[in-house]
Coordinates of C-alpha atoms in Angstrom, one line a residue:
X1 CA 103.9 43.7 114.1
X2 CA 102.2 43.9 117.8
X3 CA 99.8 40.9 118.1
X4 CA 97.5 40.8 121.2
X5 CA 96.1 37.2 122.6
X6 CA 92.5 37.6 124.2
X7 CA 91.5 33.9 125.8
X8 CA 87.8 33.5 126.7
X9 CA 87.2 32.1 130.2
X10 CA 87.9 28.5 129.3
X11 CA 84.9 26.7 130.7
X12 CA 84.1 24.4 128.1
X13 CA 87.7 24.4 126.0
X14 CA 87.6 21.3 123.4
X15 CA 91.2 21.8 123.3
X16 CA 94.8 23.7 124.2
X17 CA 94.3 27.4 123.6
X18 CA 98.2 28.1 125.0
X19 CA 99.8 25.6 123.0
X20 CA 98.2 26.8 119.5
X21 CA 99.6 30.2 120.7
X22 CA 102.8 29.2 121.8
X23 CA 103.1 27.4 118.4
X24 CA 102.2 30.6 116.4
X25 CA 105.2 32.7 118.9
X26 CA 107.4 29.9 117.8
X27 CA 106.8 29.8 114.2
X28 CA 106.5 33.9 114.1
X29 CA 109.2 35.3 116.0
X30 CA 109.5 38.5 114.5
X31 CA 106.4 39.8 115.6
X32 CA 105.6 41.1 119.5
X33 CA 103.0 38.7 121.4
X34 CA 100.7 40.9 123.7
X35 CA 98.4 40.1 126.2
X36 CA 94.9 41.8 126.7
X37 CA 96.1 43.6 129.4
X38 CA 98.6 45.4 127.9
X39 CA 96.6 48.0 126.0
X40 CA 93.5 47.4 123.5
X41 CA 94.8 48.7 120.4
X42 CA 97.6 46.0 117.8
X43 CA 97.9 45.5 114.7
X44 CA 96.3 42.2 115.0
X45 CA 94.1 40.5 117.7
X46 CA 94.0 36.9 118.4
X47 CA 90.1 36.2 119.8
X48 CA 91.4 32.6 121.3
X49 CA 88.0 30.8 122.3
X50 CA 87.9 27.2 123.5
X51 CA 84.6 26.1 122.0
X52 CA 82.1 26.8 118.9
X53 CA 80.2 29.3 121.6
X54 CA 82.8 32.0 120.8
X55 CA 81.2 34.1 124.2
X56 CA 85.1 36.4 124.4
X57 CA 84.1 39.9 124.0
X58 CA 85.8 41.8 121.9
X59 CA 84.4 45.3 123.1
X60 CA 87.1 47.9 122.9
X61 CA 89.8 46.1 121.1
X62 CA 91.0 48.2 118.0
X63 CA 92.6 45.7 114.9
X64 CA 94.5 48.1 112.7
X65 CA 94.9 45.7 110.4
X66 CA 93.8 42.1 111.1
X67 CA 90.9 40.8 113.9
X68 CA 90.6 36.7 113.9
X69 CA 87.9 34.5 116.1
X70 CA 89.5 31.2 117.1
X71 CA 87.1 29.0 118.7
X72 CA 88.6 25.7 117.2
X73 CA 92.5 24.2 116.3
X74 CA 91.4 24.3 113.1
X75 CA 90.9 27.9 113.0
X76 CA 94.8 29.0 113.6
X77 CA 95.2 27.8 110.1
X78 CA 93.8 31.4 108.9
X79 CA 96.1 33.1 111.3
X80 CA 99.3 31.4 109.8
X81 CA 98.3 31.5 106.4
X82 CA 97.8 35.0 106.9
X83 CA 101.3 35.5 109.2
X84 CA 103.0 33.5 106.2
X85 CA 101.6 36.1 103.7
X86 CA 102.8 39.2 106.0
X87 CA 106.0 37.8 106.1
X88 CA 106.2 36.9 102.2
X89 CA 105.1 40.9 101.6
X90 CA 107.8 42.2 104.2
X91 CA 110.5 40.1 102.5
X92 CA 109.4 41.4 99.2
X93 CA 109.4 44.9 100.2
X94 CA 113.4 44.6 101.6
X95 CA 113.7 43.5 98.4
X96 CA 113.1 46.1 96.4
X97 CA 114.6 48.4 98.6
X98 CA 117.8 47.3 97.9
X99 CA 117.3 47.0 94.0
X100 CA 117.2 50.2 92.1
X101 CA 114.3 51.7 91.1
X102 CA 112.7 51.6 87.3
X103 CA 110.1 54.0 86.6
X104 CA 110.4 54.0 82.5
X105 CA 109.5 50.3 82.2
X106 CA 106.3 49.3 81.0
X107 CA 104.6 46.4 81.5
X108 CA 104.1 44.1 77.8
X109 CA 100.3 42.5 77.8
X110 CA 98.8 40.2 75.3
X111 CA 95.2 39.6 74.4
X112 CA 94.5 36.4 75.4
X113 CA 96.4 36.2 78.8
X114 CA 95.1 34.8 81.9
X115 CA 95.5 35.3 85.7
X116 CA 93.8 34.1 89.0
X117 CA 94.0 35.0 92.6
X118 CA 92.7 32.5 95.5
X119 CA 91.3 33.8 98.9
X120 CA 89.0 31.8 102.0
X121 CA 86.7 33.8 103.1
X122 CA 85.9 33.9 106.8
X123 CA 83.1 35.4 109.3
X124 CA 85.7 37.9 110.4
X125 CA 85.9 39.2 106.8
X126 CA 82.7 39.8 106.9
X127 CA 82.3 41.5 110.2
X128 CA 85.1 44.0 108.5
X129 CA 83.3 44.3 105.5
X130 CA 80.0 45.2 106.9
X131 CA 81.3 47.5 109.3
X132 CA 83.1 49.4 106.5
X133 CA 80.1 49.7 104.1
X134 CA 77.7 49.6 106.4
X135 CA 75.7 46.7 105.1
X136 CA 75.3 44.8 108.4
X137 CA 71.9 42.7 107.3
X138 CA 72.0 40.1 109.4
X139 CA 72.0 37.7 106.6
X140 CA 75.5 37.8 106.3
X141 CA 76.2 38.3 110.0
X142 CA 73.3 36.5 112.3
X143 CA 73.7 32.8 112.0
X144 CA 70.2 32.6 114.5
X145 CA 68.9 35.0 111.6
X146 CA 69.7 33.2 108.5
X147 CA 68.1 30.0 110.1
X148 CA 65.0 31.5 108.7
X149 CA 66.1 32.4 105.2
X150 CA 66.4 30.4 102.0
X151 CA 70.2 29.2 102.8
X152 CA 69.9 28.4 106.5
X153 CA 73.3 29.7 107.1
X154 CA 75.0 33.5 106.7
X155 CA 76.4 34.1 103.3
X156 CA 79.7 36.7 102.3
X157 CA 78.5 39.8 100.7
X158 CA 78.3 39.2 97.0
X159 CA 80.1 42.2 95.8
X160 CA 83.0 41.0 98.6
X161 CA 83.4 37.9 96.8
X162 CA 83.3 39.4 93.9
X163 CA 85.7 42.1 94.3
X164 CA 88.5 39.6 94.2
X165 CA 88.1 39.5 90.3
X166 CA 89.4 43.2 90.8
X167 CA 91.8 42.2 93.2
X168 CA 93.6 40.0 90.3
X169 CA 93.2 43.3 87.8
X170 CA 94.5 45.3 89.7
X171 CA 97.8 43.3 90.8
X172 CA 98.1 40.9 88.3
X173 CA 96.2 41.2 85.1
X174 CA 96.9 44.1 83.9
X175 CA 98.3 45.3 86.8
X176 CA 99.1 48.3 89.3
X177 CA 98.2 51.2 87.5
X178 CA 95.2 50.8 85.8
X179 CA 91.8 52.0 86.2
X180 CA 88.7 49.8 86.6
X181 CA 86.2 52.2 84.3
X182 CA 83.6 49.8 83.9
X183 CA 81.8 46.5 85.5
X184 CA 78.5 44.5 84.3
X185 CA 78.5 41.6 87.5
X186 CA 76.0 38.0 87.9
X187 CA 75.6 36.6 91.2
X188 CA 75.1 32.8 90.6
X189 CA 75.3 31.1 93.6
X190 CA 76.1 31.7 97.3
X191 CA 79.4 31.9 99.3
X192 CA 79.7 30.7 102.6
X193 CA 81.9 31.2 105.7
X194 CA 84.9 29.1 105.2
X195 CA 84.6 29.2 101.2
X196 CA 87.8 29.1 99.3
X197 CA 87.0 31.4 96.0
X198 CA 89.4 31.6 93.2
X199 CA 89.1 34.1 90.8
X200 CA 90.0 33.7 87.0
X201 CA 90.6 36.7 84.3
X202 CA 90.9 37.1 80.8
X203 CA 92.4 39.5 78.6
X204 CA 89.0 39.4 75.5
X205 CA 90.2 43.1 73.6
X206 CA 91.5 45.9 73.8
X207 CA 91.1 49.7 71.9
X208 CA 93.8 51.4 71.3
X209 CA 94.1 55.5 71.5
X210 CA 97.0 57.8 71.8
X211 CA 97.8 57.6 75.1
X212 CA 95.8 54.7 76.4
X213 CA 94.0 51.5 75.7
X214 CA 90.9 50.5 77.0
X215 CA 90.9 46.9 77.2
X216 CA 87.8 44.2 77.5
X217 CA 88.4 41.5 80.5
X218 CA 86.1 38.4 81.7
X219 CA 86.3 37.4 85.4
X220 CA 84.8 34.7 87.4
X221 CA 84.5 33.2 90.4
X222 CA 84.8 29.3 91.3
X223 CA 84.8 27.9 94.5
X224 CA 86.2 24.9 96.2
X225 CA 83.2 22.8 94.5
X226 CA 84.2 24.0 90.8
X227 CA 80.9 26.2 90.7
X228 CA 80.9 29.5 89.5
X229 CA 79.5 31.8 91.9
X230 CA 80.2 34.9 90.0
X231 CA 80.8 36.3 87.0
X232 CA 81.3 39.5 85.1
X233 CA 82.6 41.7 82.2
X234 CA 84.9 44.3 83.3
X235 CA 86.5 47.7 81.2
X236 CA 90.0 48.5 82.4
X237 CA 91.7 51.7 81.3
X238 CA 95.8 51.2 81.0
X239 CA 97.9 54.8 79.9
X240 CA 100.8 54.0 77.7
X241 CA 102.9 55.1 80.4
X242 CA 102.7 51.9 82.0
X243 CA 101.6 49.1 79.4
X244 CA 102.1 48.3 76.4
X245 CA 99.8 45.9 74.3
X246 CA 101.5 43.9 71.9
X247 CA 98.6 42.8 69.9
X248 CA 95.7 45.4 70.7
X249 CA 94.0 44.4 66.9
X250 CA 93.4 41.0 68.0
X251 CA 90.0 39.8 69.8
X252 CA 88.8 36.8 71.7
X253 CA 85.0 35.9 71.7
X254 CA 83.2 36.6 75.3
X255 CA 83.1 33.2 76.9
X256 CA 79.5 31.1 75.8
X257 CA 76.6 31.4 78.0
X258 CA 77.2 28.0 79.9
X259 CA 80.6 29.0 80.3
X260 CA 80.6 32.6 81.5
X261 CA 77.1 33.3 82.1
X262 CA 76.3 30.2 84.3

C-alpha cells in the first residue's frame, strides 16, 4: 500500500510531525512511504499538521482508500489502528488462499444469538461520507456553523452511525450473504467527532419458507458513555444455500421500551 505524507508549513507545531511518521515507517514496513511531491494520487494520505489550525491543503490529493487529518500526537492513533486492521485483513486473506475452498457449507444460526462491532468515528469519516451522499450540511462538517445550532459542535451523520448495526449483519450476525430487506431506525441522541460507537445485534425470530428464512433482528447503538444513540428493528433475508437455522420456531420478545426504544 502507497502512503503519501503531506506536512503543513510548521509555524506553530505543538509537537514532532517526523518522528510520529518515522514511527508509523518503522512499525509498518510493508507499505511504501511517499512524499507530496511524488504524485497526488495513494492509497492513503497522511494530512500531518502541527496544531489544532489544520491550515494543510488538501486540494488535488486523491485517497483511494483512506484520507486522515493529523493535527495532534494523539491523532496517529487512528492511523495505526487502522494500519493494524489492514494488515490483520491482508494476513487473513493469505490465509485463505492457501486453504481450500468450501462452497457447500452453510453457516448454523440460532435465535437468540448475539454479535457487536466497535468503530470511532472521526471528522475524516464524515468528510467521506458527505462527499459520497452528498449530504454536506454544514452541521456535520462546519465546526464555525454548528456554534449556532442546538449541540454547539458538528455531529456524524445519523444513518452513518447507524449503518454499523448493518455492518455487524452483514459480517457477523448472520453473515456474508444475506440481504437487509427491511429497517424501522430511532435517532436518540447525538454522535460526535471522536465517538467510539459499538453496535449490538440480536437474533428475535425467524420465518421459515422453502428456500429461505426471513429472520427478525434488534440493533443498537451505545457509545463510550453507555447511552444508546440508536436503535432499530431490522428484516434480514438468508437462502438456505448459505444458513441454516437450527431453531427457526422459537421467538424472543422485542427488547422493552426502556431498553430498546430509549
Amino acid at each position: 500500500m502507497v502512503i503519501g505524507v503531506k506536512y503543513c508549513g510548521g509555524c506553530n507545531s505543538i509537537y514532532n510531525r517526523g518522528r510520529q511518521v518515522d514511527l508509523l515507517k518503522k512499525q509498518f514496513p510493508e507499505h511504501e512511504f511517499r512524499g507530496a511531491s511524488e504524485g497526488n494520487t495513494c492509497d492513503v494520505w497522511l494530512i500531518v499538521c502541527g496544531c489544532m489550525r489544520a491550515c494543510a491543503s488538501t486540494a488535488g490529493l486523491v485517497a483511494e482508500k483512506r484520507l486522515f487529518v493529523l493535527p495532534t500526537e494523539r491523532s496517529f492513533v487512528q492511523v495505526k489502528t487502522y494500519l493494524e486492521e489492514e494488515r490483520a485483513k491482508s494476513d487473513a486473506d493469505t490465509g485463505m488462499k492457501n486453504e481450500p475452498a468450501n462452497t457447500s457449507e452453510r453457516k448454523i444460526l440460532r435465535v437468540g444469538q448475539q454479535a457487536e462491532m466497535k468503530k470511532t468515528f472521526f471528522r475524516d469519516d464524515v468528510n467521506k461520507f458527505a462527499a459520497l451522499t452528498g449530504d454536506c450540511s454544514r452541521l456535520h462538517t462546519d465546526a464555525e456553523f454548528t456554534k449556532q445550532s442546538v449541540y454547539g459542535r458538528p455531529v456524524v451523520h445519523g444513518v452513518l452511525a447507524a449503518s454499523l448495526i448493518s455492518s455487524v449483519m452483514g459480517m457477523q450476525l448472520p453473515g456474508e450473504g444475506t440481504v437487509f430487506v427491511e429497517e424501522q431506525v430511532r435517532f436518540l441522541k447525538p454522535v460526535f467527532y471522536g465517538d467510539t460507537i459499538t453496535a449490538k445485534v440480536r437474533f428475535l425470530s425467524c420465518r421459515e419458507g422453502n428456500e429461505q428464512y426471513i429472520g427478525t433482528f434488534s440493533g443498537i447503538c451505545v457509545n463510550q458513555d453507555g447511552e444508546m444513540v440508536a436503535a432499530a428493528k431490522c428484516r434480514q433475508l438468508m437462502t438456505k444455500s448459505l444458513f441454516e437455522v437450527e431453531n427457526p420456531q422459537e421467538n424472543i420478545p422485542l427488547p422493552e421500551a426502556e431498553d430498546f426504544w430509549g
